[in-house]
Every structure is written in C-alpha cells, then in structure tokens.
Short mmCIF file of C-alpha atoms in Angstrom, two decimals:
data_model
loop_
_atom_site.label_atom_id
_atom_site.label_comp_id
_atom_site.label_asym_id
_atom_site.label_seq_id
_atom_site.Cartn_x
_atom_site.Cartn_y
_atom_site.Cartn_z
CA UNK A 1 -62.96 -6.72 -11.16
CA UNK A 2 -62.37 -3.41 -13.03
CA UNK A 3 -65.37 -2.03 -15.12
CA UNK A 4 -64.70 -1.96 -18.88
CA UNK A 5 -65.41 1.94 -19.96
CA UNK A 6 -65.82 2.18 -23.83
CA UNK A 7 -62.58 3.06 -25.22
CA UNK A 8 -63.98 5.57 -27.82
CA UNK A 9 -65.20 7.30 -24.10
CA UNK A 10 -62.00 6.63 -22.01
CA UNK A 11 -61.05 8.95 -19.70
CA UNK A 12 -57.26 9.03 -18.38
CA UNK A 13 -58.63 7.93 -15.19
CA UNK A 14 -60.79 5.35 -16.87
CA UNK A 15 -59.30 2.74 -14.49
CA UNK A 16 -60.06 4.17 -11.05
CA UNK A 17 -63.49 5.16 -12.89
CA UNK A 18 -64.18 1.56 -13.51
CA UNK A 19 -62.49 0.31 -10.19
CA UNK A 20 -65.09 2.45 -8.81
CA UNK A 21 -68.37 1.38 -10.72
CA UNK A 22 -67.35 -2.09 -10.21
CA UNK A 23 -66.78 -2.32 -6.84
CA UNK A 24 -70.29 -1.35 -5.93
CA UNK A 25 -72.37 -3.48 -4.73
CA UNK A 26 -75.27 -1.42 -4.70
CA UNK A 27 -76.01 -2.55 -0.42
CA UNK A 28 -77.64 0.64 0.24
CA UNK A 29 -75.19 1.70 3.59
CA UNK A 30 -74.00 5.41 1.70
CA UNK A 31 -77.88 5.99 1.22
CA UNK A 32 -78.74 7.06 5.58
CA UNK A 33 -75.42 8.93 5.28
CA UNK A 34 -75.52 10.89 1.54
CA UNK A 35 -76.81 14.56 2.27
CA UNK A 36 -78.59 14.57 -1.02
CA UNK A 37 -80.47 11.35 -0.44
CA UNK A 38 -81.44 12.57 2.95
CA UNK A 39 -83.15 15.87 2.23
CA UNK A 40 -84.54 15.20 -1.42
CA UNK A 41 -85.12 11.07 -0.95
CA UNK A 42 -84.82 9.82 -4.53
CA UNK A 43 -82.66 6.73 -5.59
CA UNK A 44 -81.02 8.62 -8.29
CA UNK A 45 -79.58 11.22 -5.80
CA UNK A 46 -77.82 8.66 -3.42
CA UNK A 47 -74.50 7.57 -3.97
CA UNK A 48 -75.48 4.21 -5.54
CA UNK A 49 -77.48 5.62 -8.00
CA UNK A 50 -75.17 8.28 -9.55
CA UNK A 51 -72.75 5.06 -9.96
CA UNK A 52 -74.99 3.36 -11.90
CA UNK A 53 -76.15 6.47 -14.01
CA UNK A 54 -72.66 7.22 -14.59
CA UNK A 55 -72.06 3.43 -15.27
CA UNK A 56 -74.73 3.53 -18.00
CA UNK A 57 -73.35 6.97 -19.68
CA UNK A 58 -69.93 5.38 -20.10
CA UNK A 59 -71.65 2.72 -21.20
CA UNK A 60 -73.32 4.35 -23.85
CA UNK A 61 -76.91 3.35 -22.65
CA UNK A 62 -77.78 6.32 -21.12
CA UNK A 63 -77.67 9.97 -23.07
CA UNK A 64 -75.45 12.37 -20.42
CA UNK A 65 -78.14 15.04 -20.50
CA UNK A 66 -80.45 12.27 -18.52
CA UNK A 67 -77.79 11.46 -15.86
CA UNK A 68 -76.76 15.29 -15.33
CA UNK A 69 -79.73 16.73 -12.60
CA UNK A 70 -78.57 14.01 -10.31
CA UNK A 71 -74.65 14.51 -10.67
CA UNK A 72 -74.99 18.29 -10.64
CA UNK A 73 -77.17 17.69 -7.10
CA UNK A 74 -73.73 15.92 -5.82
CA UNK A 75 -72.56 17.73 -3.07
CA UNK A 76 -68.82 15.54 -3.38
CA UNK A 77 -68.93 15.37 0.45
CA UNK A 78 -67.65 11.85 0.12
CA UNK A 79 -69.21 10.61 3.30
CA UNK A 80 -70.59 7.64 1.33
CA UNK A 81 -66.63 6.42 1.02
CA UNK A 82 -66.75 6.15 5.57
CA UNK A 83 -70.12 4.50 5.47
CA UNK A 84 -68.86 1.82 2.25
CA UNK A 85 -68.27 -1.57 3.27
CA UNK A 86 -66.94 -2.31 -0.17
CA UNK A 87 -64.26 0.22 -0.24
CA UNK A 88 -65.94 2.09 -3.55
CA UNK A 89 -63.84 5.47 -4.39
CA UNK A 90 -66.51 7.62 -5.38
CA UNK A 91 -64.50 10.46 -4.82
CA UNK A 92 -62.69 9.26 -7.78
CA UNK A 93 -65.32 8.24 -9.69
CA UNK A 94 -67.12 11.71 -9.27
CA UNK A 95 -64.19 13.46 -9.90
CA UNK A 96 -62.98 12.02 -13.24
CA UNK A 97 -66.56 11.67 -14.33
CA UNK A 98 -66.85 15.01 -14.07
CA UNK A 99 -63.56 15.88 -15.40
CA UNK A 100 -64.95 14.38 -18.41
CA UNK A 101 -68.02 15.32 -18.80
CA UNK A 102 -67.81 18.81 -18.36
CA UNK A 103 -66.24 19.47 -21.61
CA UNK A 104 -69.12 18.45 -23.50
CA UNK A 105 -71.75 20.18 -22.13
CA UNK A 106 -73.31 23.41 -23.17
CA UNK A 107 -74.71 25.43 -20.70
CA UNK A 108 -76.54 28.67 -20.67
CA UNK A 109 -74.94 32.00 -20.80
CA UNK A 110 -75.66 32.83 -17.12
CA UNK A 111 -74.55 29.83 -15.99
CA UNK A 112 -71.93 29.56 -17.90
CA UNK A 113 -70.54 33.53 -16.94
CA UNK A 114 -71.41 32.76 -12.90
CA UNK A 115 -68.66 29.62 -13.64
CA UNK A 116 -66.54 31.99 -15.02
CA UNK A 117 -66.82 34.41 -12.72
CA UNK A 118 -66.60 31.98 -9.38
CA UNK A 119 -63.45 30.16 -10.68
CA UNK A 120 -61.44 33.60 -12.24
CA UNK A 121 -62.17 35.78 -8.33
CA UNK A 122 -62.36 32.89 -5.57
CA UNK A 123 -59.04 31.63 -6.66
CA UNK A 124 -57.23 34.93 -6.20
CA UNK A 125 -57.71 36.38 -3.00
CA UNK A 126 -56.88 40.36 -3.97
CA UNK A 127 -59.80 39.93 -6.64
CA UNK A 128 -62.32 38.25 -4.19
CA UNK A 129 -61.61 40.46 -2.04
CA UNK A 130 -62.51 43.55 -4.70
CA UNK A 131 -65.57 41.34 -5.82
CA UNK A 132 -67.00 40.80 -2.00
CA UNK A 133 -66.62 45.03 -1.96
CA UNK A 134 -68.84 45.49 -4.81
CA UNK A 135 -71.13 42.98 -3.68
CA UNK A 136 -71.59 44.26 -0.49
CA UNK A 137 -73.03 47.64 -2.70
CA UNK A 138 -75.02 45.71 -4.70
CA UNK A 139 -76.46 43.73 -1.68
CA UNK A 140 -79.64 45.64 -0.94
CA UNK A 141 -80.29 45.07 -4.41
CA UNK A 142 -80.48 40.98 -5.05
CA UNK A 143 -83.80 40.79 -4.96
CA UNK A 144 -84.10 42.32 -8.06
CA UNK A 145 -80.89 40.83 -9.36
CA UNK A 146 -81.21 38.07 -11.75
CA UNK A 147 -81.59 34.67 -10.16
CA UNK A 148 -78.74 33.37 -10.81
CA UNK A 149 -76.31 35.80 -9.25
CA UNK A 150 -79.05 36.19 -6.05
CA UNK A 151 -76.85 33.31 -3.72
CA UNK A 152 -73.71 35.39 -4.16
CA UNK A 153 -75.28 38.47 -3.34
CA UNK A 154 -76.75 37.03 -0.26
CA UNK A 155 -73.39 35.18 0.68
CA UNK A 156 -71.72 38.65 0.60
CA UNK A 157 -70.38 38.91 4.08
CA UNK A 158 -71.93 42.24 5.84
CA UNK A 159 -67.77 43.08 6.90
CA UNK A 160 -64.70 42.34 5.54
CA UNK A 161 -61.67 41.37 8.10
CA UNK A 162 -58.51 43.51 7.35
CA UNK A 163 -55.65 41.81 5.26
CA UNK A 164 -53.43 40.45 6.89
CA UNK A 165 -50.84 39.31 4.76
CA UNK A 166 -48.57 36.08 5.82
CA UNK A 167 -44.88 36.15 6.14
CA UNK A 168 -42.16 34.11 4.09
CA UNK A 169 -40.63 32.75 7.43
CA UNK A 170 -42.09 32.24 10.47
CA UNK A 171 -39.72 31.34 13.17
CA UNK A 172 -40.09 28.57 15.73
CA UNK A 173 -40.03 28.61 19.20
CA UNK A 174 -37.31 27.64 21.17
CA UNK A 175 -35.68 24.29 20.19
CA UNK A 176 -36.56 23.77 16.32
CA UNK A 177 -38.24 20.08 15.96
CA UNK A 178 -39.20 20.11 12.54
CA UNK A 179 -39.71 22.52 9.36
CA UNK A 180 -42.91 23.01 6.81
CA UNK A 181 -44.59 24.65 4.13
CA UNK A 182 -47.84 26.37 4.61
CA UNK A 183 -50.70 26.32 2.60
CA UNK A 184 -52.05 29.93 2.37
CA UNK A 185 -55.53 29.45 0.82
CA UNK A 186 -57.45 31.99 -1.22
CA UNK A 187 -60.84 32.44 0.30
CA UNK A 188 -59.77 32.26 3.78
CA UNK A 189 -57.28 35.14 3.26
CA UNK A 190 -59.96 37.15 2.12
CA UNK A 191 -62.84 35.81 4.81
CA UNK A 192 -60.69 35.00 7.93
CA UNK A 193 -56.57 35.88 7.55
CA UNK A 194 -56.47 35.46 11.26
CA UNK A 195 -56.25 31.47 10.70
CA UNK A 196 -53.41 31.62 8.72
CA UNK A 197 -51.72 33.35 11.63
CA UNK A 198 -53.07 31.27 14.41
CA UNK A 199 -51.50 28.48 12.11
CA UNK A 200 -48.36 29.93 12.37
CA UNK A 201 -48.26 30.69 16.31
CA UNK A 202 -49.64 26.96 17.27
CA UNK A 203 -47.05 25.68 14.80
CA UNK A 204 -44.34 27.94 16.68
CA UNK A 205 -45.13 27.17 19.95
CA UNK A 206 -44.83 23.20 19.23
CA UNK A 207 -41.65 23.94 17.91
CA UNK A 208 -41.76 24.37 14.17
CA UNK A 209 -39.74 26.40 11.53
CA UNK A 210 -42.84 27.74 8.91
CA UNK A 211 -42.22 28.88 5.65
CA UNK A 212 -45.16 30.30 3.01
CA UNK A 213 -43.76 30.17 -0.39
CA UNK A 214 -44.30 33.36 -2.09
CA UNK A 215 -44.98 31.96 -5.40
CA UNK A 216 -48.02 29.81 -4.39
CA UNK A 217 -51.74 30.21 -5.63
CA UNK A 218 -54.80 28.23 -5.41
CA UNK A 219 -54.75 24.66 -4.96
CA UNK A 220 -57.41 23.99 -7.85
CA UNK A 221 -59.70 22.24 -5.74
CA UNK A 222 -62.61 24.46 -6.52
CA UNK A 223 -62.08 24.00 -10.36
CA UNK A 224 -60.87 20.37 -10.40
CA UNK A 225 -64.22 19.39 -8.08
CA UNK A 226 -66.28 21.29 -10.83
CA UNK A 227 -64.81 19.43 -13.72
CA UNK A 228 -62.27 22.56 -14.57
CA UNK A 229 -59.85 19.60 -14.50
CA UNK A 230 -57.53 21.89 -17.24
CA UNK A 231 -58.12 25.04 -14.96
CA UNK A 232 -57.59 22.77 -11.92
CA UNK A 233 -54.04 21.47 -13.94
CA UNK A 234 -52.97 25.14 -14.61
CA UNK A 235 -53.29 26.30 -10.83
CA UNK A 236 -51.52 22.78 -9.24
CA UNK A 237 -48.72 23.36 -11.58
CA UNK A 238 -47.59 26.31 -10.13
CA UNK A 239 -47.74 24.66 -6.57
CA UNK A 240 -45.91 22.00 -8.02
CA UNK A 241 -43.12 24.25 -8.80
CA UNK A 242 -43.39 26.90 -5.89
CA UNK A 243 -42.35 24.72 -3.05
CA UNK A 244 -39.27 23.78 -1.58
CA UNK A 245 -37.84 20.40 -0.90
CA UNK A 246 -35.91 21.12 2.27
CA UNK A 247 -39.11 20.54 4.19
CA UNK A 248 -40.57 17.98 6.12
CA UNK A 249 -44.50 18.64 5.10
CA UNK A 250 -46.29 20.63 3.10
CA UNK A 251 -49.07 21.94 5.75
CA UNK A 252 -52.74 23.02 5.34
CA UNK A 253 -55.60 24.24 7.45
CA UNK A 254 -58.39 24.16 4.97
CA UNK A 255 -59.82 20.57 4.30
CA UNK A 256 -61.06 21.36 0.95
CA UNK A 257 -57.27 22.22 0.04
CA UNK A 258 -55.99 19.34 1.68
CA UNK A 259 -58.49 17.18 -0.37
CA UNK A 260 -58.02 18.55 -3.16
CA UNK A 261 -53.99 18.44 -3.28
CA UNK A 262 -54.17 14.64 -2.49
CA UNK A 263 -56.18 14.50 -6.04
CA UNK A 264 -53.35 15.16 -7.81
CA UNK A 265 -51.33 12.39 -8.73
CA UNK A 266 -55.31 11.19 -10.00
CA UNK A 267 -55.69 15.11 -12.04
CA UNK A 268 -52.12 14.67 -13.56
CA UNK A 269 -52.18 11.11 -13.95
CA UNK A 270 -51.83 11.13 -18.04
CA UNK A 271 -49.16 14.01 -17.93
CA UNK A 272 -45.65 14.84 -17.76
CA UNK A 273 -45.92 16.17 -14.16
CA UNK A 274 -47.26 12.52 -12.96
CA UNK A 275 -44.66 11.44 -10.28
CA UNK A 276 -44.06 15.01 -9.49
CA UNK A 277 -47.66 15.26 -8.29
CA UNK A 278 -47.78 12.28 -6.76
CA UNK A 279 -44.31 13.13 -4.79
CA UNK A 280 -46.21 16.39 -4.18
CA UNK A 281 -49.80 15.16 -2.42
CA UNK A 282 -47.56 12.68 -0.39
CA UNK A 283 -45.93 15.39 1.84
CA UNK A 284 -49.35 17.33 2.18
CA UNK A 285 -50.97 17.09 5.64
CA UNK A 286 -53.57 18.20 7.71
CA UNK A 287 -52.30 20.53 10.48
CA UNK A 288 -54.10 18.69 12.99
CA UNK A 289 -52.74 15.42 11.93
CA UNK A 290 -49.17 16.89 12.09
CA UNK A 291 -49.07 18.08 15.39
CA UNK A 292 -50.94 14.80 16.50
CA UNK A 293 -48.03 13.19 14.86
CA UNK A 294 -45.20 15.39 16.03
CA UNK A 295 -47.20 15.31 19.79
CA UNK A 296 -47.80 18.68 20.43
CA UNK A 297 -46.90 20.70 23.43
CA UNK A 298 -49.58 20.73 26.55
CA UNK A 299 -51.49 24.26 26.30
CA UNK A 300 -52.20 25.80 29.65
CA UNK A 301 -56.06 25.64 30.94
CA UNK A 302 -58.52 28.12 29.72
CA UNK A 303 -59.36 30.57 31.95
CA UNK A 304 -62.81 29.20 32.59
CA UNK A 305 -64.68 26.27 31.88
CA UNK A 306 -66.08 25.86 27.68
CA UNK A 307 -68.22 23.45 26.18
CA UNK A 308 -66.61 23.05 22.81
CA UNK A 309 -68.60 20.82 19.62
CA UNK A 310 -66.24 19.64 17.05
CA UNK A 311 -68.02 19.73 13.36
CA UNK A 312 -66.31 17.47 10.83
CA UNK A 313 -65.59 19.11 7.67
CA UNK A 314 -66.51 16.29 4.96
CA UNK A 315 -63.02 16.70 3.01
CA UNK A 316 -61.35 15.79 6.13
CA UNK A 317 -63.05 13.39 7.91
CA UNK A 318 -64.50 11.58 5.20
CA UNK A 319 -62.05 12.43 2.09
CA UNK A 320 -59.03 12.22 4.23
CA UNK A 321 -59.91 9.63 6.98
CA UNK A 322 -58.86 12.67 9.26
CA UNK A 323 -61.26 13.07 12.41
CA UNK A 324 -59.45 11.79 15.96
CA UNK A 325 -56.47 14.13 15.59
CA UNK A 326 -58.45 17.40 15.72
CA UNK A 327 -60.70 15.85 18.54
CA UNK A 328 -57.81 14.88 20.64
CA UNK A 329 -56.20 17.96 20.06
CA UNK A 330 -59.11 20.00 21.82
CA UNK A 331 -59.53 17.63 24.45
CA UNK A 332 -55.87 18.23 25.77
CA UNK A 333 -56.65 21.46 27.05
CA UNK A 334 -57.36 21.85 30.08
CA UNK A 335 -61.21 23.30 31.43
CA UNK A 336 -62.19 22.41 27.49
CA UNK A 337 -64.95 19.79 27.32
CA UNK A 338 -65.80 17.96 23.81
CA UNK A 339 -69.21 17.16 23.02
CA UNK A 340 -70.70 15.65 19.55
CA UNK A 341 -73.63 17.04 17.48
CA UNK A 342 -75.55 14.93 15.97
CA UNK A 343 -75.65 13.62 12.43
CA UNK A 344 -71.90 13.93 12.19
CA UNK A 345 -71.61 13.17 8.88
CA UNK A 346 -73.89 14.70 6.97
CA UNK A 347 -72.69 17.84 5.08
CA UNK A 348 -73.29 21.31 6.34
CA UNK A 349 -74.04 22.25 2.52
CA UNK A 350 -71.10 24.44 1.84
CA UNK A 351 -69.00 22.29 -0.36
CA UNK A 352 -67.28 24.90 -2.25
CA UNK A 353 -69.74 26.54 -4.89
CA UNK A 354 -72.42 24.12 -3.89
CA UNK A 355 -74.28 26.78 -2.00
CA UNK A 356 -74.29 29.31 -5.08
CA UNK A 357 -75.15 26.64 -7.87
CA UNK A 358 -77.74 24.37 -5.62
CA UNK A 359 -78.86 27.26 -2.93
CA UNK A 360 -82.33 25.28 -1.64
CA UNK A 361 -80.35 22.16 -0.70
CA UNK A 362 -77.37 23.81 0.55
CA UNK A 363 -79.55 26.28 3.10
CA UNK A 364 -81.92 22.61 3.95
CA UNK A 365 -78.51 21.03 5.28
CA UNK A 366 -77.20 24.51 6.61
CA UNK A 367 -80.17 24.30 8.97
CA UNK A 368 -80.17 21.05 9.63
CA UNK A 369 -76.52 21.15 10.99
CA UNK A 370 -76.88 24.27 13.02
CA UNK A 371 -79.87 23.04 14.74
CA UNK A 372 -77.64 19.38 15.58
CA UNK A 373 -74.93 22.03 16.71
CA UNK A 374 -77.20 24.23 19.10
CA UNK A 375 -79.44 21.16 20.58
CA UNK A 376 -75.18 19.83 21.94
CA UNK A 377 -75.39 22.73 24.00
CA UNK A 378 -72.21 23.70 23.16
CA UNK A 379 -70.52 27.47 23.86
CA UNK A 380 -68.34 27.37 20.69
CA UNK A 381 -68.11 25.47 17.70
CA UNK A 382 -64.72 24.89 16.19
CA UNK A 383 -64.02 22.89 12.74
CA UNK A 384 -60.70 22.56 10.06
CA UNK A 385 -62.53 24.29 6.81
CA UNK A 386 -63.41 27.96 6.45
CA UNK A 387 -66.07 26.60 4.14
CA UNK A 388 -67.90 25.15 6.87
CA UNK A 389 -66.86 27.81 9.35
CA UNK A 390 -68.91 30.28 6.80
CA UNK A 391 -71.86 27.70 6.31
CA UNK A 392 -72.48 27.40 9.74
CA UNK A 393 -72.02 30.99 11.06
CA UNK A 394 -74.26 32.09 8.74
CA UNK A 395 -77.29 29.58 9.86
CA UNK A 396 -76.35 29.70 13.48
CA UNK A 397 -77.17 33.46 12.80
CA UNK A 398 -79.99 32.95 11.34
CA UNK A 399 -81.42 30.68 13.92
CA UNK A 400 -80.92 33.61 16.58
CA UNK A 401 -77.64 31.41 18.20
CA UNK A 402 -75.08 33.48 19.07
CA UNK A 403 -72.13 30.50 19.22
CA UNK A 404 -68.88 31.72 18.12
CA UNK A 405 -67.71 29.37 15.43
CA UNK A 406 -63.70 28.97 15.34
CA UNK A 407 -61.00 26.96 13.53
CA UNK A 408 -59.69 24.21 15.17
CA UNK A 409 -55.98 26.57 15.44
CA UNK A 410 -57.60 29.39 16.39
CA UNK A 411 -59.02 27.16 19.64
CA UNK A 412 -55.32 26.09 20.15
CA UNK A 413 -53.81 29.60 19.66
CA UNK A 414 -55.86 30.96 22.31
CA UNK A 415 -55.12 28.58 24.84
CA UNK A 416 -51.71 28.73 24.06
CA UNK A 417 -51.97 32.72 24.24
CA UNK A 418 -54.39 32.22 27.89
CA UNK A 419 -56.84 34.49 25.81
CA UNK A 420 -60.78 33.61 25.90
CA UNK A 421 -62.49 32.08 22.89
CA UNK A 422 -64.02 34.90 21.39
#
C-alpha cells in the first residue's frame, strides 16, 4: 500500500516516494550492508532509519532541519535496494526526497559557493580541467586553506593525462553487427580520456559502428543526486535532444552516468519531456552488459599469467542490477584469473561529491576497500566507474600498494591489443 504524503508537501514523485516508505518493513537486512551504518553504527544512518525520518518530515511530525545530518551522511550507494527482501526503492525515495528538500534549505555561504562551484566545473570537462590546474598550484597550500575547500585541494590529482578528445564516428571492424551512441562523460575526460578510447577499440573489435554526438554534455547525475533536480533537468535536456535515433543503444562506461540517465523518466516525470525521457533511459546501457548481450568476440591470452579483482561500482551493481556481465567478461580471457575482495558491497566512499562534502567517512570506507582489495592478492584491480577507479587509486597509494587500478575496457582493450596491463 502506497504511503499518503501530505498534499500541501507533494512532490511530483510523491508516489514512488510513498511506494517507497511504505514498502518498508523496517527487517533490518540493508543495515550489515549500508556503508554509513557500518562505519558510524547509529540507527538513524542505516537505510531504515532515513525512511522513517523522511516518513515523519513528509509527515509533518518531524521539522527537516532534525532529519538533515542523517540524509546528508547518505552516501546513495543503493546497496540497501540488493540486500531488500521487500523490494523498497530507496534510490527513489532518496532521490525525490532530496529533490525536494533541497530547495528549502539555507545553507552557509561556503557551503553553499563549494555547491556552486562543484556542479558549474565537474560538469564541463574544459573547466575542470582549468580548475584541477589551479588547484594543483594551490596544493601545497590546503592546509592553510579554509576547511571547506581542504578535500578538493587534496583530491587534486599530482598530473593531469593529456586530452584526448573523442571522435564523431568511430568505425567498426570488419563485418558491422550493430551501431551506438557513446556516452562521453565529463570527469573522466578530464581524469582518464584513455577509457573513452579503449571504449571505442573493444566496441570495434566486437564489431560495432560508434558514434559520440557532438552536442552532448553532462548527464546531470551529479546535480540530480544532490537535489539540483532543476540543474539536473537543464543538463538531461540537452541529451535528450543531442542523440540520434538510428541507433541501437545509447552506451556508457561510467556507472554513475548510467545510473543517473535511468533516473530520468523519475526527474522529468511532471514535465513535457516525460515519455521522451523515459524513451531515452530505455536505450541506455552499460557497456559491459552490451557486449555480454551482443556476445563479444574471444580476446587472445595475455601474455602472462594476472590475478585480476573485480570491484563493483555501487551504481552498477546495486543501482543497475549490473555485476555478472563485467565478471564474465574478464574471465574469457585467457591466462586472466578472477578473484573477489571482500565486503563487495560496501561503498568505496567516492559517490560523486561524497568525498568533498563528508571527507572522514569517505577516506574510513576508502581504506576499508583497499585493504579488502590488497588482502585478494590480486595484481590489478579493474572496475566500470572512474569514481571508484579515483577512490581506490588514491588509498591503494596511500597504503604503500602499488596495484594498477583499470577500467573494465581498458582490461579488454589490452588483451585485444596483446599489450600488458599496465
């Protein structure tokens, strides 16, 4: 039975909000599994707890300002939806609820210019790439810097990869067996172009026709999970426009995207561009789950023997349902042996600007996972989210592990190529 949200508070998702909240049965199997719950252990930070804070400010029983610590602490990792025997969409629920509450708050100046600033340069790859330059100068000085801009500073990568800008078309090879649209991504331009081209070769190599729209931006994810929802709107429309319709998917290699994109038939669900959107998140996919589906073309065998640990991203495994097609597509190469880390699905802490806004929890499960990665034993690390390809390089490093951390393509491009994993 659907909650009843006050209509003087609805939301246009009100119903999947109240779907949600009602469906929970408060049993307690998200708590084990819910990052936040695991490294702070209080009630109100599980899963089951937000629900029924947010079920009480909808209510009207509960003053938002009470409720918001606990949301804010949220990580939207999701993995409470694979451990739910009920079948409750938080991911909804914390979605729209923060769609709607976001409006109404009131938050300091800092905070509210580090927002501003995180949603206006991580969107737009030239300008994040312009801001990582200047914070790379201003690096050596974040201890000093004001504490709220001291996680940037010490996310600023030490290097900067070259741009490499994608093409429009990307041909296949040989015999053409299907045709798609790719996904570009914002950060990952900036942080690690080489995916987007690794993409491109596995995709040719099995076969497939790619073309990257030019007029594509950001997805929205990053504002729409942050309760930008209008932001969010304002970046999806222009995806909604930009691609064609002479294509048989709409491809990504960044779970976060992916997630996000699926979201939007829920984001636009009170507006004109309804059906559109929902047409729209239908024909995105995972590029792991395509080739799985198109069955992808044997690679040769590595050179030499490699240990390989798969790390879930939490917007694919657990948003998505995504997690045997990347697995199987490792194990089909040859000398390449899959091994699991433990605590698969807790979150590494990235979770878009989780790491900036919530730093302490963030670097607890950034630790947490890279020690579950190293004690696998594993000689590389590969994974479908350049979030968590960042997250965990950087605590691998700091644990003194040197374990090259790759995208799930860029493990398939070199074994198509017969080039080590570097």
């Amino acid at each position: 039975m659907r909650h009843q949200i006050p209509v003087d508070q609805m939301a246009p998702q009100a119903a999947e909000m109240g779907e949600a909240i009602g469906s929970c049965v408060h049993c307690g199997f998200c708590l084990p599994t819910c990052p936040t719950y695991a490294t702070l252990g209080e009630e109100m930070d599980s899963p089951r707890g937000r629900i029924f804070l947010m079920q009480l400010v909808l209510e009207g029983k509960l003053e938002r300002e009470s409720a918001m610590p606990f949301i804010d602490n949220c990580l939207g990792c999701q993995s409470c939806v694979s451990a739910c025997p009920s079948g409750v969409e938080y991911g909804d629920l914390i979605t729209a609820y923060r769609a709607w509450d976001e409006p109404q708050r009131v938050r300091a100046p800092m905070e509210r210019g580090r927002r501003g600033m995180l949603l206006s340069t991580l969107a737009h790859p030239r300008r994040f790439r312009l801001a990582a330059r200047l914070g790379r100068l201003a690096r050596p000085l974040r201890h000093v810097a004001p504490a709220a801009l001291r996680p940037m500073l010490e996310l600023v990568p030490e290097r900067l990869p070259r741009a490499r800008p994608l093409p429009a078309l990307y041909p296949a090879q040989g015999h053409r067996r299907a045709r798609v649209a790719l996904i570009a991504g914002c950060a990952q331009q900036v942080l690690a172009p080489e995916i987007g081209w690794a993409t491109l070769e596995v995709l040719a190599r099995n076969g497939v026709e790619t073309v990257v729209p030019s007029g594509q931006g950001c997805c929205g994810a990053l504002a729409m999970h942050t309760g930008a929802a209008e932001e969010a709107k304002a970046l999806a429309r222009r995806n909604l426009q930009a691609f064609p319709g002479d294509i048989d998917a709409i491809v990504t290699n960044a779970a976060g995207c992916g997630s996000g994109m699926h979201e939007y038939s829920l984001l636009f669900k009170a507006d004109p561009e309804a059906d559109v959107a929902r047409a729209f998140s239908d024909r995105v996919v995972d590029i792991s789950t395509f080739l799985a589906a198109l069955g992808p073309v044997a690679p040769p065998p590595l050179s030499e023997p490699v240990v390989v640990a798969y790390h879930d991203a939490c917007h694919l495994a657990h948003a998505q349902g995504v997690r045997s097609q990347p697995r199987a597509l490792l194990a089909a190469i040859p000398n390449l042996t899959m091994v699991e880390p433990a605590e698969w699905e807790l979150c590494c802490g990235s979770a878009g600007t989780y790491n900036i806004e919530k730093p302490e929890i963030a670097a607890e499960l950034g630790r947490r996972k890279a020690q579950n990665l190293i004690a696998t034993g594993a000689q590389v690390i590969a994974s479908g989210n350049i979030g968590c390809l960042t997250q965990l390089s950087n605590h691998l490093d700091q644990l003194g592990a040197q374990i090259p951390v790759m995208h799930t393509v860029d493990v398939l491009a070199c074994a198509y190529a017969r080039a080590p994993l570097r």
